């Protein structure tokens, strides 16, 4: 899992102190927590709640409303499957099924071992490579179900 440095946590706590009285500080504080921890842990929600005086339930509502916020850490390898028009027409749904079967998770989930997170995105901007996935910063295109299995197998062997 991602190690959080004490410097990052300190940065979040400094932001809490500096922004506690500012109007509209909730979103920047949530962004600071996520930048510090890699996601927004429950303890950060309670810190923010105490400092800005907003009930934790209301903060959860904001977090779940905005797609930019995460309540769980991302896996070591983040897989983004493009489901834009070109990818959809060229079989992205089949690639999603293969990924789900190979990883044992659904879209928006992380494997129990923390190695993979599967995300669906509207477009990766690689339409000529459709269907396409990105794993971290690596692009894999013109995928077939068999090619997708090989790519995942390669990443699994890298992490074991």
mmCIF file of C-alpha atoms in Angstrom:
data_model
loop_
_atom_site.group_PDB
_atom_site.id
_atom_site.type_symbol
_atom_site.label_atom_id
_atom_site.label_comp_id
_atom_site.label_asym_id
_atom_site.label_seq_id
_atom_site.Cartn_x
_atom_site.Cartn_y
_atom_site.Cartn_z
ATOM 1 C CA UNK A 1 0.000 0.000 0.000
ATOM 2 C CA UNK A 2 1.011 3.612 -0.341
ATOM 3 C CA UNK A 3 3.082 4.890 2.565
ATOM 4 C CA UNK A 4 2.101 8.335 3.713
ATOM 5 C CA UNK A 5 4.995 10.470 4.830
ATOM 6 C CA UNK A 6 4.772 12.499 8.014
ATOM 7 C CA UNK A 7 5.551 15.567 5.876
ATOM 8 C CA UNK A 8 2.357 14.975 3.836
ATOM 9 C CA UNK A 9 0.251 14.523 6.965
ATOM 10 C CA UNK A 10 1.811 17.623 8.465
ATOM 11 C CA UNK A 11 0.845 19.531 5.288
ATOM 12 C CA UNK A 12 -2.756 18.430 5.711
ATOM 13 C CA UNK A 13 -2.778 19.484 9.360
ATOM 14 C CA UNK A 14 -1.277 22.868 8.455
ATOM 15 C CA UNK A 15 -4.032 23.302 5.854
ATOM 16 C CA UNK A 16 -6.615 22.443 8.521
ATOM 17 C CA UNK A 17 -5.274 25.160 10.789
ATOM 18 C CA UNK A 18 -4.857 27.773 8.046
ATOM 19 C CA UNK A 19 -8.240 27.257 6.425
ATOM 20 C CA UNK A 20 -10.449 26.538 9.429
ATOM 21 C CA UNK A 21 -12.083 29.964 9.453
ATOM 22 C CA UNK A 22 -12.241 30.483 5.692
ATOM 23 C CA UNK A 23 -15.602 30.498 3.986
ATOM 24 C CA UNK A 24 -15.772 27.663 1.447
ATOM 25 C CA UNK A 25 -12.790 25.788 2.895
ATOM 26 C CA UNK A 26 -14.386 22.334 2.726
ATOM 27 C CA UNK A 27 -13.392 21.403 -0.849
ATOM 28 C CA UNK A 28 -9.777 22.605 -0.476
ATOM 29 C CA UNK A 29 -9.498 20.701 2.821
ATOM 30 C CA UNK A 30 -10.846 17.526 1.219
ATOM 31 C CA UNK A 31 -8.363 17.973 -1.637
ATOM 32 C CA UNK A 32 -5.558 18.457 0.878
ATOM 33 C CA UNK A 33 -6.559 15.298 2.759
ATOM 34 C CA UNK A 34 -6.662 13.293 -0.457
ATOM 35 C CA UNK A 35 -3.304 14.696 -1.580
ATOM 36 C CA UNK A 36 -1.819 13.756 1.803
ATOM 37 C CA UNK A 37 -3.284 10.278 2.245
ATOM 38 C CA UNK A 38 -4.008 9.249 -1.359
ATOM 39 C CA UNK A 39 -7.704 9.084 -0.413
ATOM 40 C CA UNK A 40 -9.883 10.603 2.304
ATOM 41 C CA UNK A 41 -9.748 8.433 5.407
ATOM 42 C CA UNK A 42 -12.486 8.536 8.036
ATOM 43 C CA UNK A 43 -10.172 10.191 10.552
ATOM 44 C CA UNK A 44 -9.577 13.106 8.148
ATOM 45 C CA UNK A 45 -13.336 13.554 7.749
ATOM 46 C CA UNK A 46 -13.691 13.805 11.516
ATOM 47 C CA UNK A 47 -10.757 16.253 11.791
ATOM 48 C CA UNK A 48 -12.325 18.449 9.115
ATOM 49 C CA UNK A 49 -15.740 18.191 10.765
ATOM 50 C CA UNK A 50 -14.369 19.354 14.128
ATOM 51 C CA UNK A 51 -12.335 22.195 12.653
ATOM 52 C CA UNK A 52 -14.897 23.697 10.262
ATOM 53 C CA UNK A 53 -18.028 22.759 12.213
ATOM 54 C CA UNK A 54 -19.712 20.829 9.410
ATOM 55 C CA UNK A 55 -21.305 17.505 10.401
ATOM 56 C CA UNK A 56 -19.395 14.439 9.150
ATOM 57 C CA UNK A 57 -22.553 13.216 7.379
ATOM 58 C CA UNK A 58 -22.634 16.409 5.309
ATOM 59 C CA UNK A 59 -18.952 15.996 4.466
ATOM 60 C CA UNK A 60 -19.602 12.420 3.300
ATOM 61 C CA UNK A 61 -22.346 13.840 1.086
ATOM 62 C CA UNK A 62 -19.877 16.202 -0.574
ATOM 63 C CA UNK A 63 -17.264 13.459 -0.995
ATOM 64 C CA UNK A 64 -19.698 11.069 -2.634
ATOM 65 C CA UNK A 65 -21.139 13.802 -4.863
ATOM 66 C CA UNK A 66 -17.802 14.696 -6.498
ATOM 67 C CA UNK A 67 -16.063 12.043 -8.593
ATOM 68 C CA UNK A 68 -12.632 13.486 -7.768
ATOM 69 C CA UNK A 69 -12.780 12.232 -4.178
ATOM 70 C CA UNK A 70 -12.034 8.698 -2.992
ATOM 71 C CA UNK A 71 -12.902 7.042 0.315
ATOM 72 C CA UNK A 72 -10.568 4.114 -0.370
ATOM 73 C CA UNK A 73 -6.946 4.051 -1.504
ATOM 74 C CA UNK A 74 -6.144 3.270 -5.116
ATOM 75 C CA UNK A 75 -4.282 0.101 -5.995
ATOM 76 C CA UNK A 76 -0.623 0.059 -6.945
ATOM 77 C CA UNK A 77 -1.694 -0.345 -10.585
ATOM 78 C CA UNK A 78 -4.602 1.807 -11.722
ATOM 79 C CA UNK A 79 -6.298 0.422 -14.825
ATOM 80 C CA UNK A 80 -8.408 2.883 -16.781
ATOM 81 C CA UNK A 81 -10.653 1.316 -19.393
ATOM 82 C CA UNK A 82 -11.875 3.695 -22.074
ATOM 83 C CA UNK A 83 -15.568 3.425 -22.785
ATOM 84 C CA UNK A 84 -15.784 6.309 -25.260
ATOM 85 C CA UNK A 85 -17.530 5.891 -28.595
ATOM 86 C CA UNK A 86 -14.593 4.442 -30.570
ATOM 87 C CA UNK A 87 -13.700 2.001 -27.795
ATOM 88 C CA UNK A 88 -17.334 1.069 -27.214
ATOM 89 C CA UNK A 89 -17.858 0.295 -30.905
ATOM 90 C CA UNK A 90 -14.627 -1.748 -30.984
ATOM 91 C CA UNK A 91 -15.452 -4.005 -28.029
ATOM 92 C CA UNK A 92 -14.635 -2.181 -24.799
ATOM 93 C CA UNK A 93 -17.459 -4.038 -22.998
ATOM 94 C CA UNK A 94 -15.691 -7.347 -23.709
ATOM 95 C CA UNK A 95 -12.422 -5.923 -22.399
ATOM 96 C CA UNK A 96 -14.196 -4.775 -19.214
ATOM 97 C CA UNK A 97 -15.555 -8.308 -18.706
ATOM 98 C CA UNK A 98 -12.090 -9.815 -19.155
ATOM 99 C CA UNK A 99 -10.569 -7.339 -16.695
ATOM 100 C CA UNK A 100 -13.297 -8.050 -14.136
ATOM 101 C CA UNK A 101 -12.810 -11.807 -14.501
ATOM 102 C CA UNK A 102 -9.012 -11.636 -14.377
ATOM 103 C CA UNK A 103 -8.937 -9.315 -11.364
ATOM 104 C CA UNK A 104 -12.023 -10.526 -9.509
ATOM 105 C CA UNK A 105 -13.325 -6.978 -9.038
ATOM 106 C CA UNK A 106 -15.849 -4.637 -10.611
ATOM 107 C CA UNK A 107 -15.347 -1.201 -12.074
ATOM 108 C CA UNK A 108 -14.560 1.278 -9.292
ATOM 109 C CA UNK A 109 -13.087 -1.397 -7.029
ATOM 110 C CA UNK A 110 -9.617 -2.356 -5.819
ATOM 111 C CA UNK A 111 -8.314 -5.884 -5.411
ATOM 112 C CA UNK A 112 -7.981 -7.124 -1.824
ATOM 113 C CA UNK A 113 -4.193 -7.255 -2.153
ATOM 114 C CA UNK A 114 -4.150 -3.578 -3.175
ATOM 115 C CA UNK A 115 -2.406 -4.261 -6.476
ATOM 116 C CA UNK A 116 -5.110 -3.208 -8.942
ATOM 117 C CA UNK A 117 -7.877 -0.628 -9.172
ATOM 118 C CA UNK A 118 -10.238 -0.762 -12.149
ATOM 119 C CA UNK A 119 -11.751 2.499 -13.371
ATOM 120 C CA UNK A 120 -13.953 3.341 -16.331
ATOM 121 C CA UNK A 121 -13.292 6.622 -18.129
ATOM 122 C CA UNK A 122 -15.216 8.428 -20.857
ATOM 123 C CA UNK A 123 -12.207 8.874 -23.137
ATOM 124 C CA UNK A 124 -8.442 8.397 -23.022
ATOM 125 C CA UNK A 125 -7.860 10.322 -26.257
ATOM 126 C CA UNK A 126 -6.424 7.276 -28.035
ATOM 127 C CA UNK A 127 -9.312 6.591 -30.399
ATOM 128 C CA UNK A 128 -7.078 5.174 -33.135
ATOM 129 C CA UNK A 129 -6.004 2.454 -30.667
ATOM 130 C CA UNK A 130 -9.550 1.422 -29.695
ATOM 131 C CA UNK A 131 -10.262 -0.473 -27.550
ATOM 132 C CA UNK A 132 -7.654 0.865 -25.169
ATOM 133 C CA UNK A 133 -6.679 0.718 -21.501
ATOM 134 C CA UNK A 134 -4.095 2.607 -19.506
ATOM 135 C CA UNK A 135 -2.306 0.945 -16.635
ATOM 136 C CA UNK A 136 -0.650 3.699 -14.644
ATOM 137 C CA UNK A 137 1.086 5.674 -17.422
ATOM 138 C CA UNK A 138 1.287 2.823 -19.968
ATOM 139 C CA UNK A 139 -1.186 2.681 -22.862
ATOM 140 C CA UNK A 140 -2.301 -0.670 -24.292
ATOM 141 C CA UNK A 141 -4.378 -0.486 -27.447
ATOM 142 C CA UNK A 142 -6.033 -2.496 -30.206
ATOM 143 C CA UNK A 143 -6.884 -4.985 -27.489
ATOM 144 C CA UNK A 144 -8.555 -8.323 -27.853
ATOM 145 C CA UNK A 145 -9.706 -10.376 -24.870
ATOM 146 C CA UNK A 146 -6.621 -12.624 -25.209
ATOM 147 C CA UNK A 147 -4.237 -9.658 -25.419
ATOM 148 C CA UNK A 148 -5.888 -8.157 -22.336
ATOM 149 C CA UNK A 149 -5.292 -11.362 -20.370
ATOM 150 C CA UNK A 150 -1.600 -11.287 -21.368
ATOM 151 C CA UNK A 151 -1.226 -7.649 -20.313
ATOM 152 C CA UNK A 152 -2.774 -8.353 -16.903
ATOM 153 C CA UNK A 153 -0.622 -11.463 -16.469
ATOM 154 C CA UNK A 154 2.483 -9.338 -17.179
ATOM 155 C CA UNK A 155 1.518 -6.810 -14.498
ATOM 156 C CA UNK A 156 0.695 -9.558 -12.012
ATOM 157 C CA UNK A 157 4.128 -11.129 -12.543
ATOM 158 C CA UNK A 158 5.821 -7.724 -12.050
ATOM 159 C CA UNK A 159 4.226 -7.312 -8.641
ATOM 160 C CA UNK A 160 4.793 -10.783 -7.245
#
